[in-house]
PDB file of C-alpha atoms in Angstrom:
ATOM      1  CA  MET Z   1      87.905 138.360 118.952  1.00 45.00           C
ATOM      2  CA  SER Z   2      86.357 136.375 121.805  1.00 46.00           C
ATOM      3  CA  ASP Z   3      88.435 134.729 124.509  1.00 49.00           C
ATOM      4  CA  ARG Z   4      87.556 131.237 123.182  1.00 52.00           C
ATOM      5  CA  GLU Z   5      88.693 132.143 119.671  1.00 61.00           C
ATOM      6  CA  ASN Z   6      92.263 132.769 120.825  1.00 72.00           C
ATOM      7  CA  LEU Z   7      92.464 129.455 122.672  1.00 83.00           C
ATOM      8  CA  GLY Z   8      95.227 126.976 121.892  1.00 91.00           C
ATOM      9  CA  TYR Z   9      96.016 123.507 123.162  1.00 93.00           C
ATOM     10  CA  GLN Z  10      99.377 122.240 124.395  1.00 92.00           C
ATOM     11  CA  PHE Z  11     100.048 118.498 124.558  1.00 90.00           C
ATOM     12  CA  GLY Z  12     103.524 117.062 124.883  1.00 87.00           C
ATOM     13  CA  GLU Z  13     105.780 119.293 122.816  1.00 87.00           C
ATOM     14  CA  CYS Z  14     102.943 120.197 120.428  1.00 91.00           C
ATOM     15  CA  LEU Z  15     100.882 123.369 120.224  1.00 92.00           C
ATOM     16  CA  LEU Z  16      97.566 123.275 118.364  1.00 93.00           C
ATOM     17  CA  GLU Z  17      96.287 126.733 117.355  1.00 92.00           C
ATOM     18  CA  PRO Z  18      92.742 126.509 115.929  1.00 93.00           C
ATOM     19  CA  THR Z  19      92.457 130.106 114.693  1.00 90.00           C
ATOM     20  CA  LYS Z  20      95.695 129.792 112.724  1.00 89.00           C
ATOM     21  CA  LEU Z  21      94.972 126.205 111.613  1.00 91.00           C
ATOM     22  CA  ARG Z  22      98.456 125.456 112.903  1.00 92.00           C
ATOM     23  CA  LEU Z  23     100.080 122.517 114.645  1.00 94.00           C
ATOM     24  CA  SER Z  24     103.665 122.999 115.763  1.00 91.00           C
ATOM     25  CA  SER Z  25     106.263 121.185 117.799  1.00 89.00           C
ATOM     26  CA  LYS Z  26     109.299 122.930 119.256  1.00 86.00           C
ATOM     27  CA  GLY Z  27     108.407 125.982 117.159  1.00 84.00           C
ATOM     28  CA  LYS Z  28     108.355 124.104 113.833  1.00 91.00           C
ATOM     29  CA  ASP Z  29     105.129 123.711 111.869  1.00 92.00           C
ATOM     30  CA  LEU Z  30     103.862 120.168 111.411  1.00 93.00           C
ATOM     31  CA  PRO Z  31     102.023 119.643 108.112  1.00 92.00           C
ATOM     32  CA  LEU Z  32      98.450 118.378 108.450  1.00 92.00           C
ATOM     33  CA  ARG Z  33      95.768 118.107 105.797  1.00 94.00           C
ATOM     34  CA  PRO Z  34      92.664 120.211 106.661  1.00 94.00           C
ATOM     35  CA  LYS Z  35      90.498 117.200 107.573  1.00 94.00           C
ATOM     36  CA  SER Z  36      93.309 115.729 109.692  1.00 95.00           C
ATOM     37  CA  PHE Z  37      93.640 119.061 111.506  1.00 96.00           C
ATOM     38  CA  GLU Z  38      89.884 119.211 112.069  1.00 95.00           C
ATOM     39  CA  LEU Z  39      89.802 115.647 113.401  1.00 96.00           C
ATOM     40  CA  LEU Z  40      92.754 116.233 115.739  1.00 96.00           C
ATOM     41  CA  LEU Z  41      91.180 119.461 116.996  1.00 96.00           C
ATOM     42  CA  HIS Z  42      87.885 117.679 117.726  1.00 96.00           C
ATOM     43  CA  LEU Z  43      89.694 114.937 119.647  1.00 96.00           C
ATOM     44  CA  VAL Z  44      91.852 117.405 121.595  1.00 96.00           C
ATOM     45  CA  GLU Z  45      88.938 119.705 122.462  1.00 95.00           C
ATOM     46  CA  ARG Z  46      87.169 116.702 123.962  1.00 95.00           C
ATOM     47  CA  HIS Z  47      90.279 115.098 125.468  1.00 94.00           C
ATOM     48  CA  GLY Z  48      89.558 112.324 127.912  1.00 93.00           C
ATOM     49  CA  GLN Z  49      86.152 111.675 126.352  1.00 95.00           C
ATOM     50  CA  LEU Z  50      85.347 108.607 124.297  1.00 95.00           C
ATOM     51  CA  ILE Z  51      84.117 109.772 120.888  1.00 96.00           C
ATOM     52  CA  SER Z  52      82.252 107.418 118.599  1.00 96.00           C
ATOM     53  CA  LYS Z  53      83.293 106.851 115.000  1.00 95.00           C
ATOM     54  CA  GLU Z  54      79.877 108.103 113.916  1.00 94.00           C
ATOM     55  CA  ASP Z  55      80.312 111.360 115.849  1.00 95.00           C
ATOM     56  CA  LEU Z  56      83.752 111.903 114.311  1.00 95.00           C
ATOM     57  CA  LEU Z  57      82.497 111.180 110.795  1.00 94.00           C
ATOM     58  CA  ASN Z  58      79.563 113.587 111.246  1.00 93.00           C
ATOM     59  CA  LYS Z  59      81.763 116.312 112.740  1.00 93.00           C
ATOM     60  CA  VAL Z  60      84.645 116.189 110.263  1.00 93.00           C
ATOM     61  CA  TRP Z  61      82.749 115.155 107.106  1.00 92.00           C
ATOM     62  CA  PRO Z  62      79.232 116.536 107.732  1.00 91.00           C
ATOM     63  CA  ASP Z  63      78.102 116.762 104.119  1.00 87.00           C
ATOM     64  CA  ALA Z  64      79.863 113.755 102.636  1.00 84.00           C
ATOM     65  CA  HIS Z  65      79.464 110.018 102.726  1.00 87.00           C
ATOM     66  CA  VAL Z  66      82.779 108.815 104.099  1.00 86.00           C
ATOM     67  CA  THR Z  67      83.629 105.308 105.228  1.00 88.00           C
ATOM     68  CA  GLU Z  68      85.286 104.270 108.458  1.00 91.00           C
ATOM     69  CA  GLY Z  69      88.332 103.482 106.322  1.00 91.00           C
ATOM     70  CA  ALA Z  70      88.834 107.208 105.668  1.00 93.00           C
ATOM     71  CA  LEU Z  71      88.543 107.861 109.380  1.00 94.00           C
ATOM     72  CA  ARG Z  72      91.103 105.147 110.180  1.00 93.00           C
ATOM     73  CA  GLN Z  73      93.464 106.546 107.530  1.00 94.00           C
ATOM     74  CA  THR Z  74      93.153 110.069 108.942  1.00 95.00           C
ATOM     75  CA  ILE Z  75      93.810 108.810 112.483  1.00 94.00           C
ATOM     76  CA  PHE Z  76      96.823 106.908 111.130  1.00 93.00           C
ATOM     77  CA  GLU Z  77      98.200 110.101 109.492  1.00 94.00           C
ATOM     78  CA  ILE Z  78      97.817 112.053 112.733  1.00 94.00           C
ATOM     79  CA  ARG Z  79      99.515 109.305 114.745  1.00 93.00           C
ATOM     80  CA  GLU Z  80     102.394 109.099 112.282  1.00 92.00           C
ATOM     81  CA  LEU Z  81     102.942 112.844 112.446  1.00 92.00           C
ATOM     82  CA  LEU Z  82     102.846 112.846 116.256  1.00 91.00           C
ATOM     83  CA  GLY Z  83     104.910 109.654 116.592  1.00 87.00           C
ATOM     84  CA  ASP Z  84     102.009 108.043 118.430  1.00 82.00           C
ATOM     85  CA  HIS Z  85     101.636 104.555 117.055  1.00 69.00           C
ATOM     86  CA  GLU Z  86      98.458 102.604 117.750  1.00 59.00           C
ATOM     87  CA  ASP Z  87     100.208  99.888 119.763  1.00 62.00           C
ATOM     88  CA  ARG Z  88     101.403 102.507 122.290  1.00 63.00           C
ATOM     89  CA  GLY Z  89      98.385 104.821 122.232  1.00 62.00           C
ATOM     90  CA  GLN Z  90     100.034 107.545 124.297  1.00 84.00           C
ATOM     91  CA  LEU Z  91      97.909 110.282 122.731  1.00 92.00           C
ATOM     92  CA  ILE Z  92      95.077 108.679 120.761  1.00 93.00           C
ATOM     93  CA  LYS Z  93      93.547 105.500 122.068  1.00 92.00           C
ATOM     94  CA  THR Z  94      91.468 103.238 119.824  1.00 91.00           C
ATOM     95  CA  ILE Z  95      88.365 101.768 121.415  1.00 91.00           C
ATOM     96  CA  PRO Z  96      87.643  98.744 119.163  1.00 91.00           C
ATOM     97  CA  LYS Z  97      84.264  98.788 117.392  1.00 90.00           C
ATOM     98  CA  PHE Z  98      83.363 102.123 118.953  1.00 94.00           C
ATOM     99  CA  GLY Z  99      85.700 105.060 118.436  1.00 95.00           C
ATOM    100  CA  TYR Z 100      88.666 107.020 119.710  1.00 95.00           C
ATOM    101  CA  GLN Z 101      89.808 108.904 122.773  1.00 94.00           C
ATOM    102  CA  PHE Z 102      92.525 111.533 123.103  1.00 95.00           C
ATOM    103  CA  VAL Z 103      94.310 110.410 126.275  1.00 94.00           C
ATOM    104  CA  GLY Z 104      97.315 112.736 126.247  1.00 91.00           C
ATOM    105  CA  GLU Z 105      97.520 115.494 128.832  1.00 91.00           C
ATOM    106  CA  VAL Z 106      96.145 118.731 127.350  1.00 93.00           C
ATOM    107  CA  THR Z 107      96.651 122.260 128.642  1.00 90.00           C
ATOM    108  CA  GLU Z 108      94.644 125.165 127.270  1.00 90.00           C
ATOM    109  CA  THR Z 109      96.897 128.063 126.299  1.00 86.00           C
ATOM    110  CA  ARG Z 110      96.715 131.528 124.868  1.00 78.00           C
ATOM    111  CA  PRO Z 111      99.140 131.412 121.920  1.00 61.00           C
ATOM    112  CA  GLY Z 112     101.164 134.563 121.496  1.00 59.00           C
ATOM    113  CA  THR Z 113     101.030 135.421 125.188  1.00 53.00           C
ATOM    114  CA  LEU Z 114     103.817 134.943 127.643  1.00 47.00           C
ATOM    115  CA  SER Z 115     103.641 131.712 129.528  1.00 53.00           C
ATOM    116  CA  PHE Z 116     105.740 130.951 132.548  1.00 56.00           C
ATOM    117  CA  GLY Z 117     106.669 127.619 133.985  1.00 56.00           C
ATOM    118  CA  PRO Z 118     106.797 126.677 137.654  1.00 60.00           C
ATOM    119  CA  TRP Z 119     110.243 128.306 137.901  1.00 61.00           C
ATOM    120  CA  ILE Z 120     108.703 131.807 137.880  1.00 69.00           C
ATOM    121  CA  TRP Z 121     107.672 131.843 141.564  1.00 70.00           C
ATOM    122  CA  PRO Z 122     111.154 131.265 143.019  1.00 78.00           C
ATOM    123  CA  VAL Z 123     112.500 133.990 140.697  1.00 74.00           C
ATOM    124  CA  VAL Z 124     109.796 136.453 141.795  1.00 77.00           C
ATOM    125  CA  ALA Z 125     110.432 135.591 145.462  1.00 76.00           C
ATOM    126  CA  ALA Z 126     114.193 136.146 145.038  1.00 80.00           C
ATOM    127  CA  MET Z 127     113.601 139.509 143.363  1.00 82.00           C
ATOM    128  CA  LEU Z 128     111.244 140.637 146.137  1.00 83.00           C
ATOM    129  CA  LEU Z 129     113.752 139.545 148.792  1.00 83.00           C
ATOM    130  CA  ALA Z 130     116.540 141.451 147.037  1.00 79.00           C
ATOM    131  CA  ALA Z 131     114.360 144.587 146.821  1.00 79.00           C
ATOM    132  CA  ALA Z 132     113.469 144.310 150.527  1.00 77.00           C
ATOM    133  CA  CYS Z 133     117.157 143.995 151.462  1.00 73.00           C
ATOM    134  CA  LEU Z 134     118.043 147.070 149.405  1.00 74.00           C
ATOM    135  CA  LEU Z 135     115.285 149.084 151.060  1.00 76.00           C
ATOM    136  CA  LEU Z 136     116.452 148.038 154.535  1.00 76.00           C
ATOM    137  CA  LEU Z 137     120.107 148.843 153.820  1.00 73.00           C
ATOM    138  CA  TRP Z 138     119.453 152.099 151.957  1.00 66.00           C
ATOM    139  CA  PRO Z 139     119.313 154.467 154.985  1.00 64.00           C
ATOM    140  CA  TRP Z 140     122.750 153.290 156.200  1.00 60.00           C
ATOM    141  CA  SER Z 141     124.379 153.482 152.801  1.00 61.00           C
ATOM    142  CA  SER Z 142     123.608 157.129 152.101  1.00 57.00           C
ATOM    143  CA  PRO Z 143     126.432 159.537 153.095  1.00 61.00           C
ATOM    144  CA  GLN Z 144     125.908 161.326 156.411  1.00 61.00           C
ATOM    145  CA  GLN Z 145     125.715 165.111 156.224  1.00 61.00           C
ATOM    146  CA  PRO Z 146     127.755 166.896 158.895  1.00 60.00           C
ATOM    147  CA  GLU Z 147     125.640 168.857 161.336  1.00 64.00           C
ATOM    148  CA  MET Z 148     126.142 172.618 161.401  1.00 59.00           C
TER     149      MET Z 148
END
């Protein structure tokens, strides 16, 4: 499996795992229809970029004639599931008469691997300091052998 194939995307409390076709939040699966998942994935992979309606229609429904109404409905379903209503646009922003943009902060992840937050460095530093102190004190703590 290539490195790109195991890539996941974290945004807010959600984790999007393309290889597993899975969207979860706080460890619980969020149900998405296949086309909704595909659309969300396309938006997230190109986060920050303005994507035209035509591009989205061609990407998600390449071999079907689908109206913009189906696209709007799919965007609506995704927003409802994520609690991102159009008037707030915290994750998906509508650009009238043109398309959509995923504006939420996205972090690429490797699902199934350990991930550490910013707290890890102080913990590592404390452990190294404790080990250094033990090594410095060790010669004085061992019992002295009487000389003969």
